[in-house]
Amino acid sequence: ETYKEGMKKTRQSFTDKINDLMARYRQVDEEFFEELEEALIMSDVGVSTVMDLIDELKFEVKRRNIKETNEVKDVISEKLVEIYYHDDDETVEHINIQENELTVILVVGVNGVGKTTSIGKLAAQLKKEGKHVVLAAGDTFRAGAIEQLEEWGKRAEVEVIKQSAGSDPAAVIFDGIKAAKSRNADILICDTAGRLQNKVNLMNELAKIHRIIEREVPNAPHEVLLVLDATTGQNALSQAKTFSDATKVSGIVLTKLDGTAKGGIVLAIRNELNIPVKLVGFGEGINDLKKFDAHAFVYGLFA
Ligand code: GDP
């Protein structure tokens, strides 16, 4: 239901196009596939993903001897879910949380994508699940970032470890690890600065943060979550590429799905970058972050 509601705009644009196609083409033929290809590209599924999908569809249509376009719809859903999982099972969607030891989650992303909000929502969610969560205010660069994280800390009722603006983010995260350990916390979520203008700086800063985390906590960070704004469509894809060069991104938090018709970007990210989407944002409220579910997502596209 959340997916159905949250993906309303994507669904409207997507199903409208598909239904229109079904109405105009009763028989499956080359022209139908060409228009379908166009409709999928318009939904930001990504060109190469669409090519793969169309190839698979053509193969299935032939194999199952499908003649009418209305039968193709189910095959599309099926194939979209398959594209999502590749050869993996559903655990690719899960956040890697350690039992009985400190889990460190590093959160990266460009300013404005919804990084702080998502950290706040995630903290609240994990707290509700009974976890002891601590936040580290590692975005010491953007004006107001520390205060904003503190605001979310209050809302989620979790402690925020901070230093003054402009201080070394790696030092803040070091403090966060120390605090999380001394309080016997389950999860430390680390915010980071989101300036992409200078890729070398970004890489150096993230590398330094990584070194500190790896030194202080064995096998950490357990997750590096990249926050992307779904409304930016293909732009999100190029941000993902840049951050993947700078750090080993293990999962995507895709925000603002409620405000866009570009929900197909989920599939592009997974297929073209092979990074699973783990969380999705459907609004500004504390409960508007959901665990990603590929079945629900595809259902959200067509329901
Ligand atoms: P940051 O600069 O990346 O930390 O971004 P913020 O967390 O400050 O978020 C930027 C804006 O996006 C804020 O107004 C948030 O309320 C809004 N926002 C974040 N996530 C979502 C979402 O899932 N849906 C909607 N509609 N707005 C969101």
Tab-separated table of C-alpha atoms and ligand atoms in Angstrom:
chain	number	residue	atom	x	y	z
A	1	GLU	CA	0.000	0.000	0.000
A	2	THR	CA	2.818	2.382	0.854
A	3	TYR	CA	4.409	1.654	-2.471
A	4	LYS	CA	1.137	2.079	-4.297
A	5	GLU	CA	0.562	5.473	-2.699
A	6	GLY	CA	4.198	6.611	-2.723
A	7	MET	CA	4.716	5.763	-6.373
A	8	LYS	CA	1.533	7.330	-7.631
A	9	LYS	CA	3.242	9.722	-10.023
A	10	THR	CA	5.548	7.115	-11.504
A	11	ARG	CA	2.675	4.672	-11.821
A	12	GLN	CA	0.365	7.163	-13.478
A	13	SER	CA	2.879	8.089	-16.111
A	14	PHE	CA	4.041	4.524	-16.607
A	15	THR	CA	0.676	2.746	-16.673
A	16	ASP	CA	-0.839	5.472	-18.793
A	17	LYS	CA	1.786	4.850	-21.433
A	18	ILE	CA	1.516	1.082	-21.222
A	19	ASN	CA	-2.284	1.088	-21.286
A	20	ASP	CA	-2.289	3.478	-24.197
A	21	LEU	CA	0.056	1.132	-26.031
A	22	MET	CA	-2.120	-1.881	-25.267
A	23	ALA	CA	-5.130	-0.024	-26.619
A	24	ARG	CA	-3.422	0.977	-29.849
A	25	TYR	CA	-1.654	-2.295	-30.502
A	26	ARG	CA	-3.681	-5.421	-29.973
A	27	GLN	CA	-1.093	-7.644	-31.635
A	28	VAL	CA	2.472	-7.949	-30.464
A	29	ASP	CA	4.716	-6.808	-33.299
A	30	GLU	CA	7.949	-4.950	-33.930
A	31	GLU	CA	6.277	-1.527	-33.769
A	32	PHE	CA	4.704	-2.379	-30.426
A	33	PHE	CA	8.124	-3.241	-29.019
A	34	GLU	CA	9.583	-0.021	-30.386
A	35	GLU	CA	6.955	2.081	-28.643
A	36	LEU	CA	7.263	0.058	-25.473
A	37	GLU	CA	10.998	0.703	-25.530
A	38	GLU	CA	10.347	4.429	-25.798
A	39	ALA	CA	7.823	4.388	-22.937
A	40	LEU	CA	10.280	2.600	-20.666
A	41	ILE	CA	13.115	4.975	-21.501
A	42	MET	CA	10.834	7.916	-20.669
A	43	SER	CA	10.296	6.417	-17.210
A	44	ASP	CA	14.030	6.610	-16.516
A	45	VAL	CA	14.571	2.882	-16.498
A	46	GLY	CA	17.810	3.612	-18.381
A	47	VAL	CA	18.635	2.865	-22.000
A	48	SER	CA	20.775	-0.237	-21.545
A	49	THR	CA	18.364	-1.695	-18.988
A	50	VAL	CA	15.500	-1.153	-21.404
A	51	MET	CA	17.447	-2.860	-24.201
A	52	ASP	CA	18.040	-5.891	-21.966
A	53	LEU	CA	14.394	-5.933	-20.962
A	54	ILE	CA	13.096	-5.714	-24.521
A	55	ASP	CA	15.396	-8.560	-25.607
A	56	GLU	CA	14.128	-10.734	-22.759
A	57	LEU	CA	10.532	-9.819	-23.542
A	58	LYS	CA	10.889	-10.709	-27.203
A	59	PHE	CA	12.389	-14.031	-26.219
A	60	GLU	CA	9.593	-14.817	-23.745
A	61	VAL	CA	6.858	-13.709	-26.121
A	62	LYS	CA	8.195	-16.101	-28.722
A	63	ARG	CA	8.745	-18.931	-26.259
A	64	ARG	CA	5.260	-18.664	-24.790
A	65	ASN	CA	3.721	-17.953	-28.148
A	66	ILE	CA	2.078	-14.745	-26.909
A	67	LYS	CA	0.129	-12.903	-29.604
A	68	GLU	CA	-1.886	-10.254	-27.763
A	69	THR	CA	-0.382	-7.236	-26.084
A	70	ASN	CA	-2.523	-7.486	-22.943
A	71	GLU	CA	-0.706	-10.722	-22.100
A	72	VAL	CA	2.639	-8.959	-22.281
A	73	LYS	CA	1.957	-6.872	-19.169
A	74	ASP	CA	2.477	-9.771	-16.765
A	75	VAL	CA	5.663	-10.749	-18.535
A	76	ILE	CA	6.961	-7.191	-18.127
A	77	SER	CA	6.327	-7.324	-14.350
A	78	GLU	CA	8.020	-10.679	-14.109
A	79	LYS	CA	11.059	-9.527	-16.046
A	80	LEU	CA	11.374	-6.281	-14.088
A	81	VAL	CA	11.583	-8.250	-10.844
A	82	GLU	CA	14.129	-10.616	-12.423
A	83	ILE	CA	16.219	-7.690	-13.634
A	84	TYR	CA	16.187	-6.401	-10.112
A	85	TYR	CA	17.487	-9.535	-8.449
A	86	HIS	CA	19.894	-10.749	-11.147
A	87	ASP	CA	21.148	-13.976	-9.661
A	88	ASP	CA	20.836	-12.768	-6.074
A	89	ASP	CA	18.064	-13.553	-3.614
A	90	GLU	CA	16.007	-11.047	-1.658
A	91	THR	CA	18.693	-10.548	0.974
A	92	VAL	CA	20.326	-8.025	-1.389
A	93	GLU	CA	17.695	-5.596	-0.129
A	94	HIS	CA	18.612	-6.025	3.521
A	95	ILE	CA	20.695	-3.643	5.582
A	96	ASN	CA	23.683	-5.494	6.974
A	97	ILE	CA	23.238	-5.304	10.761
A	98	GLN	CA	25.633	-7.212	13.031
A	99	GLU	CA	24.412	-9.193	16.004
A	100	ASN	CA	26.259	-8.605	19.267
A	101	GLU	CA	28.755	-6.131	17.892
A	102	LEU	CA	28.782	-2.533	16.799
A	103	THR	CA	27.422	-1.951	13.285
A	104	VAL	CA	28.812	1.111	11.517
A	105	ILE	CA	26.785	2.637	8.705
A	106	LEU	CA	28.392	5.358	6.626
A	107	VAL	CA	25.983	7.622	4.746
A	108	VAL	CA	27.154	9.590	1.709
A	109	GLY	CA	25.470	11.765	-0.898
A	110	VAL	CA	25.289	15.211	-2.456
A	111	ASN	CA	23.720	18.124	-0.531
A	112	GLY	CA	19.971	18.388	-0.806
A	113	VAL	CA	19.241	14.776	-1.744
A	114	GLY	CA	17.703	14.053	1.663
A	115	LYS	CA	20.727	12.630	3.493
A	116	THR	CA	20.032	14.148	6.908
A	117	THR	CA	16.335	13.372	6.722
A	118	SER	CA	17.030	9.768	5.752
A	119	ILE	CA	19.531	9.316	8.594
A	120	GLY	CA	16.912	10.640	11.022
A	121	LYS	CA	14.224	8.339	9.671
A	122	LEU	CA	16.545	5.321	9.664
A	123	ALA	CA	17.635	6.048	13.241
A	124	ALA	CA	14.003	6.247	14.344
A	125	GLN	CA	13.172	3.000	12.566
A	126	LEU	CA	16.100	1.081	14.058
A	127	LYS	CA	15.353	2.508	17.485
A	128	LYS	CA	11.789	1.252	17.182
A	129	GLU	CA	13.196	-2.172	16.409
A	130	GLY	CA	14.900	-2.033	19.799
A	131	LYS	CA	18.388	-1.010	18.685
A	132	HIS	CA	20.566	1.452	20.553
A	133	VAL	CA	21.506	3.965	17.865
A	134	VAL	CA	24.089	6.765	17.952
A	135	LEU	CA	24.582	9.374	15.202
A	136	ALA	CA	27.862	11.074	14.271
A	137	ALA	CA	27.536	14.549	12.739
A	138	GLY	CA	30.269	14.117	10.127
A	139	ASP	CA	28.955	16.806	7.782
A	140	THR	CA	30.948	19.624	9.331
A	141	PHE	CA	31.015	21.528	6.051
A	142	ARG	CA	27.458	22.511	5.129
A	143	ALA	CA	26.053	25.370	7.209
A	144	GLY	CA	23.345	24.116	9.538
A	145	ALA	CA	23.997	20.432	8.876
A	146	ILE	CA	24.988	19.660	12.475
A	147	GLU	CA	21.949	21.451	13.918
A	148	GLN	CA	19.654	19.717	11.457
A	149	LEU	CA	21.020	16.318	12.445
A	150	GLU	CA	20.567	17.225	16.108
A	151	GLU	CA	16.945	18.103	15.365
A	152	TRP	CA	16.443	14.652	13.864
A	153	GLY	CA	18.304	13.109	16.798
A	154	LYS	CA	15.729	14.653	19.135
A	155	ARG	CA	12.848	13.465	16.992
A	156	ALA	CA	14.219	9.927	16.792
A	157	GLU	CA	15.331	10.069	20.441
A	158	VAL	CA	18.905	9.078	19.729
A	159	GLU	CA	22.170	10.691	20.797
A	160	VAL	CA	24.147	12.815	18.317
A	161	ILE	CA	27.936	13.065	18.643
A	162	LYS	CA	29.266	16.321	17.216
A	163	GLN	CA	32.051	18.848	17.131
A	164	SER	CA	31.951	22.436	15.970
A	165	ALA	CA	31.346	23.359	12.330
A	166	GLY	CA	34.455	23.169	10.181
A	167	SER	CA	36.190	20.515	12.275
A	168	ASP	CA	37.696	17.348	10.781
A	169	PRO	CA	34.901	14.906	9.847
A	170	ALA	CA	37.163	11.904	10.514
A	171	ALA	CA	37.730	13.201	14.053
A	172	VAL	CA	33.965	13.496	14.606
A	173	ILE	CA	33.484	9.950	13.412
A	174	PHE	CA	36.323	8.781	15.655
A	175	ASP	CA	34.474	10.407	18.590
A	176	GLY	CA	31.264	8.759	17.431
A	177	ILE	CA	32.890	5.316	17.470
A	178	LYS	CA	34.338	5.934	20.935
A	179	ALA	CA	30.955	7.079	22.257
A	180	ALA	CA	29.077	4.208	20.601
A	181	LYS	CA	31.495	1.699	22.129
A	182	SER	CA	31.406	3.187	25.604
A	183	ARG	CA	27.605	3.228	25.597
A	184	ASN	CA	27.461	-0.289	24.231
A	185	ALA	CA	25.418	0.923	21.268
A	186	ASP	CA	24.282	-1.431	18.500
A	187	ILE	CA	24.497	0.931	15.565
A	188	LEU	CA	26.478	4.040	14.688
A	189	ILE	CA	25.227	6.020	11.703
A	190	CYS	CA	27.775	8.483	10.314
A	191	ASP	CA	26.768	11.533	8.305
A	192	THR	CA	29.333	12.906	5.841
A	193	ALA	CA	29.748	16.098	3.807
A	194	GLY	CA	28.128	16.133	0.393
A	195	ARG	CA	30.164	18.419	-1.795
A	196	LEU	CA	30.834	16.850	-5.135
A	197	GLN	CA	32.389	19.914	-6.755
A	198	ASN	CA	35.832	18.681	-5.871
A	199	LYS	CA	36.104	14.980	-6.507
A	200	VAL	CA	39.656	14.714	-5.178
A	201	ASN	CA	38.638	16.278	-1.862
A	202	LEU	CA	35.648	14.006	-1.646
A	203	MET	CA	37.771	10.939	-2.261
A	204	ASN	CA	40.431	12.006	0.234
A	205	GLU	CA	37.881	12.798	2.897
A	206	LEU	CA	36.013	9.522	2.444
A	207	ALA	CA	39.278	7.566	2.347
A	208	LYS	CA	40.335	9.121	5.648
A	209	ILE	CA	36.975	8.344	7.236
A	210	HIS	CA	37.229	4.769	5.970
A	211	ARG	CA	40.683	4.363	7.478
A	212	ILE	CA	39.466	5.517	10.898
A	213	ILE	CA	36.405	3.268	10.841
A	214	GLU	CA	38.381	0.237	9.603
A	215	ARG	CA	41.024	0.771	12.258
A	216	GLU	CA	38.559	1.137	15.137
A	217	VAL	CA	35.911	-1.437	14.248
A	218	PRO	CA	36.755	-4.790	12.634
A	219	ASN	CA	35.010	-5.403	9.281
A	220	ALA	CA	33.433	-1.946	9.318
A	221	PRO	CA	31.853	-0.004	7.738
A	222	HIS	CA	29.170	-2.651	7.390
A	223	GLU	CA	27.175	-0.494	5.021
A	224	VAL	CA	28.032	2.488	2.869
A	225	LEU	CA	24.674	3.935	1.911
A	226	LEU	CA	24.520	6.421	-0.930
A	227	VAL	CA	21.501	8.720	-0.794
A	228	LEU	CA	20.083	9.679	-4.189
A	229	ASP	CA	17.163	11.931	-5.087
A	230	ALA	CA	14.802	10.079	-7.447
A	231	THR	CA	13.492	13.360	-8.889
A	232	THR	CA	16.892	13.952	-10.513
A	233	GLY	CA	16.471	10.875	-12.715
A	234	GLN	CA	19.524	10.026	-14.800
A	235	ASN	CA	21.539	12.579	-12.828
A	236	ALA	CA	21.245	10.286	-9.831
A	237	LEU	CA	22.899	7.605	-11.921
A	238	SER	CA	25.932	9.778	-12.639
A	239	GLN	CA	26.199	10.712	-8.936
A	240	ALA	CA	26.176	7.018	-8.117
A	241	LYS	CA	29.043	6.480	-10.550
A	242	THR	CA	31.111	9.254	-8.963
A	243	PHE	CA	30.568	8.007	-5.418
A	244	SER	CA	31.297	4.431	-6.452
A	245	ASP	CA	34.694	5.613	-7.632
A	246	ALA	CA	35.335	7.278	-4.283
A	247	THR	CA	34.048	4.566	-1.941
A	248	LYS	CA	32.577	1.096	-1.985
A	249	VAL	CA	28.859	1.867	-2.003
A	250	SER	CA	26.926	-1.135	-0.667
A	251	GLY	CA	23.394	0.196	-0.995
A	252	ILE	CA	21.241	3.061	-2.170
A	253	VAL	CA	18.710	5.115	-0.267
A	254	LEU	CA	16.417	6.517	-2.941
A	255	THR	CA	14.492	9.542	-1.670
A	256	LYS	CA	11.520	11.574	-2.928
A	257	LEU	CA	9.912	8.749	-4.885
A	258	ASP	CA	6.626	10.383	-3.870
A	259	GLY	CA	7.466	13.494	-5.883
A	260	THR	CA	8.484	12.029	-9.214
A	261	ALA	CA	7.444	10.043	-12.249
A	262	LYS	CA	11.028	8.817	-12.575
A	263	GLY	CA	10.726	5.789	-10.292
A	264	GLY	CA	12.176	3.582	-13.016
A	265	ILE	CA	15.587	4.860	-11.932
A	266	VAL	CA	15.583	2.087	-9.286
A	267	LEU	CA	16.004	-0.475	-12.061
A	268	ALA	CA	18.666	1.528	-13.863
A	269	ILE	CA	20.747	1.803	-10.693
A	270	ARG	CA	20.509	-1.888	-10.002
A	271	ASN	CA	21.103	-3.031	-13.562
A	272	GLU	CA	23.729	-0.564	-14.691
A	273	LEU	CA	25.708	-0.151	-11.483
A	274	ASN	CA	24.805	-3.391	-9.740
A	275	ILE	CA	24.099	-1.573	-6.479
A	276	PRO	CA	20.914	-2.646	-4.694
A	277	VAL	CA	18.420	-0.067	-3.506
A	278	LYS	CA	17.927	-0.820	0.200
A	279	LEU	CA	15.671	1.984	1.426
A	280	VAL	CA	13.198	4.288	-0.264
A	281	GLY	CA	11.797	7.655	0.857
A	282	PHE	CA	8.149	8.400	0.254
A	283	GLY	CA	7.812	11.701	2.094
A	284	GLU	CA	9.224	14.137	4.634
A	285	GLY	CA	7.825	12.508	7.782
A	286	ILE	CA	9.708	10.310	10.225
A	287	ASN	CA	7.831	7.187	9.099
A	288	ASP	CA	8.244	7.820	5.381
A	289	LEU	CA	11.327	5.668	4.872
A	290	LYS	CA	10.644	2.072	3.879
A	291	LYS	CA	12.724	-0.998	3.284
A	292	PHE	CA	12.935	-1.551	-0.437
A	293	ASP	CA	10.915	-4.439	-1.801
A	294	ALA	CA	11.308	-5.183	-5.517
A	295	HIS	CA	8.000	-7.052	-5.733
A	296	ALA	CA	6.120	-4.198	-4.084
A	297	PHE	CA	7.997	-1.754	-6.278
A	298	VAL	CA	6.986	-3.451	-9.524
A	299	TYR	CA	3.464	-3.822	-8.183
A	300	GLY	CA	3.609	-0.083	-7.447
A	301	LEU	CA	4.431	0.512	-11.114
A	302	PHE	CA	1.476	-1.435	-12.454
A	303	ALA	CA	-1.158	-1.611	-9.707
B	1	GDP	P1	20.589	16.797	2.725
B	1	GDP	O1	21.144	18.118	2.318
B	1	GDP	O2	20.956	15.730	1.768
B	1	GDP	O3	20.884	16.426	4.127
B	1	GDP	O4	18.990	16.907	2.548
B	1	GDP	P2	17.841	17.080	3.632
B	1	GDP	O5	17.750	15.864	4.470
B	1	GDP	O6	18.004	18.376	4.307
B	1	GDP	O7	16.551	17.088	2.674
B	1	GDP	C1	16.337	18.068	1.688
B	1	GDP	C2	14.839	18.262	1.512
B	1	GDP	O8	14.249	17.102	0.960
B	1	GDP	C3	14.100	18.499	2.821
B	1	GDP	O9	13.134	19.495	2.599
B	1	GDP	C4	13.430	17.169	3.120
B	1	GDP	O10	12.253	17.292	3.869
B	1	GDP	C5	13.137	16.670	1.720
B	1	GDP	N1	13.013	15.205	1.639
B	1	GDP	C6	13.892	14.266	2.080
B	1	GDP	N2	13.448	13.018	1.793
B	1	GDP	C7	12.262	13.157	1.161
B	1	GDP	C8	11.295	12.221	0.585
B	1	GDP	O11	11.454	10.994	0.599
B	1	GDP	N3	10.190	12.775	0.004
B	1	GDP	C9	9.984	14.126	-0.036
B	1	GDP	N4	8.871	14.567	-0.636
B	1	GDP	N5	10.862	15.006	0.470
B	1	GDP	C10	11.978	14.551	1.065
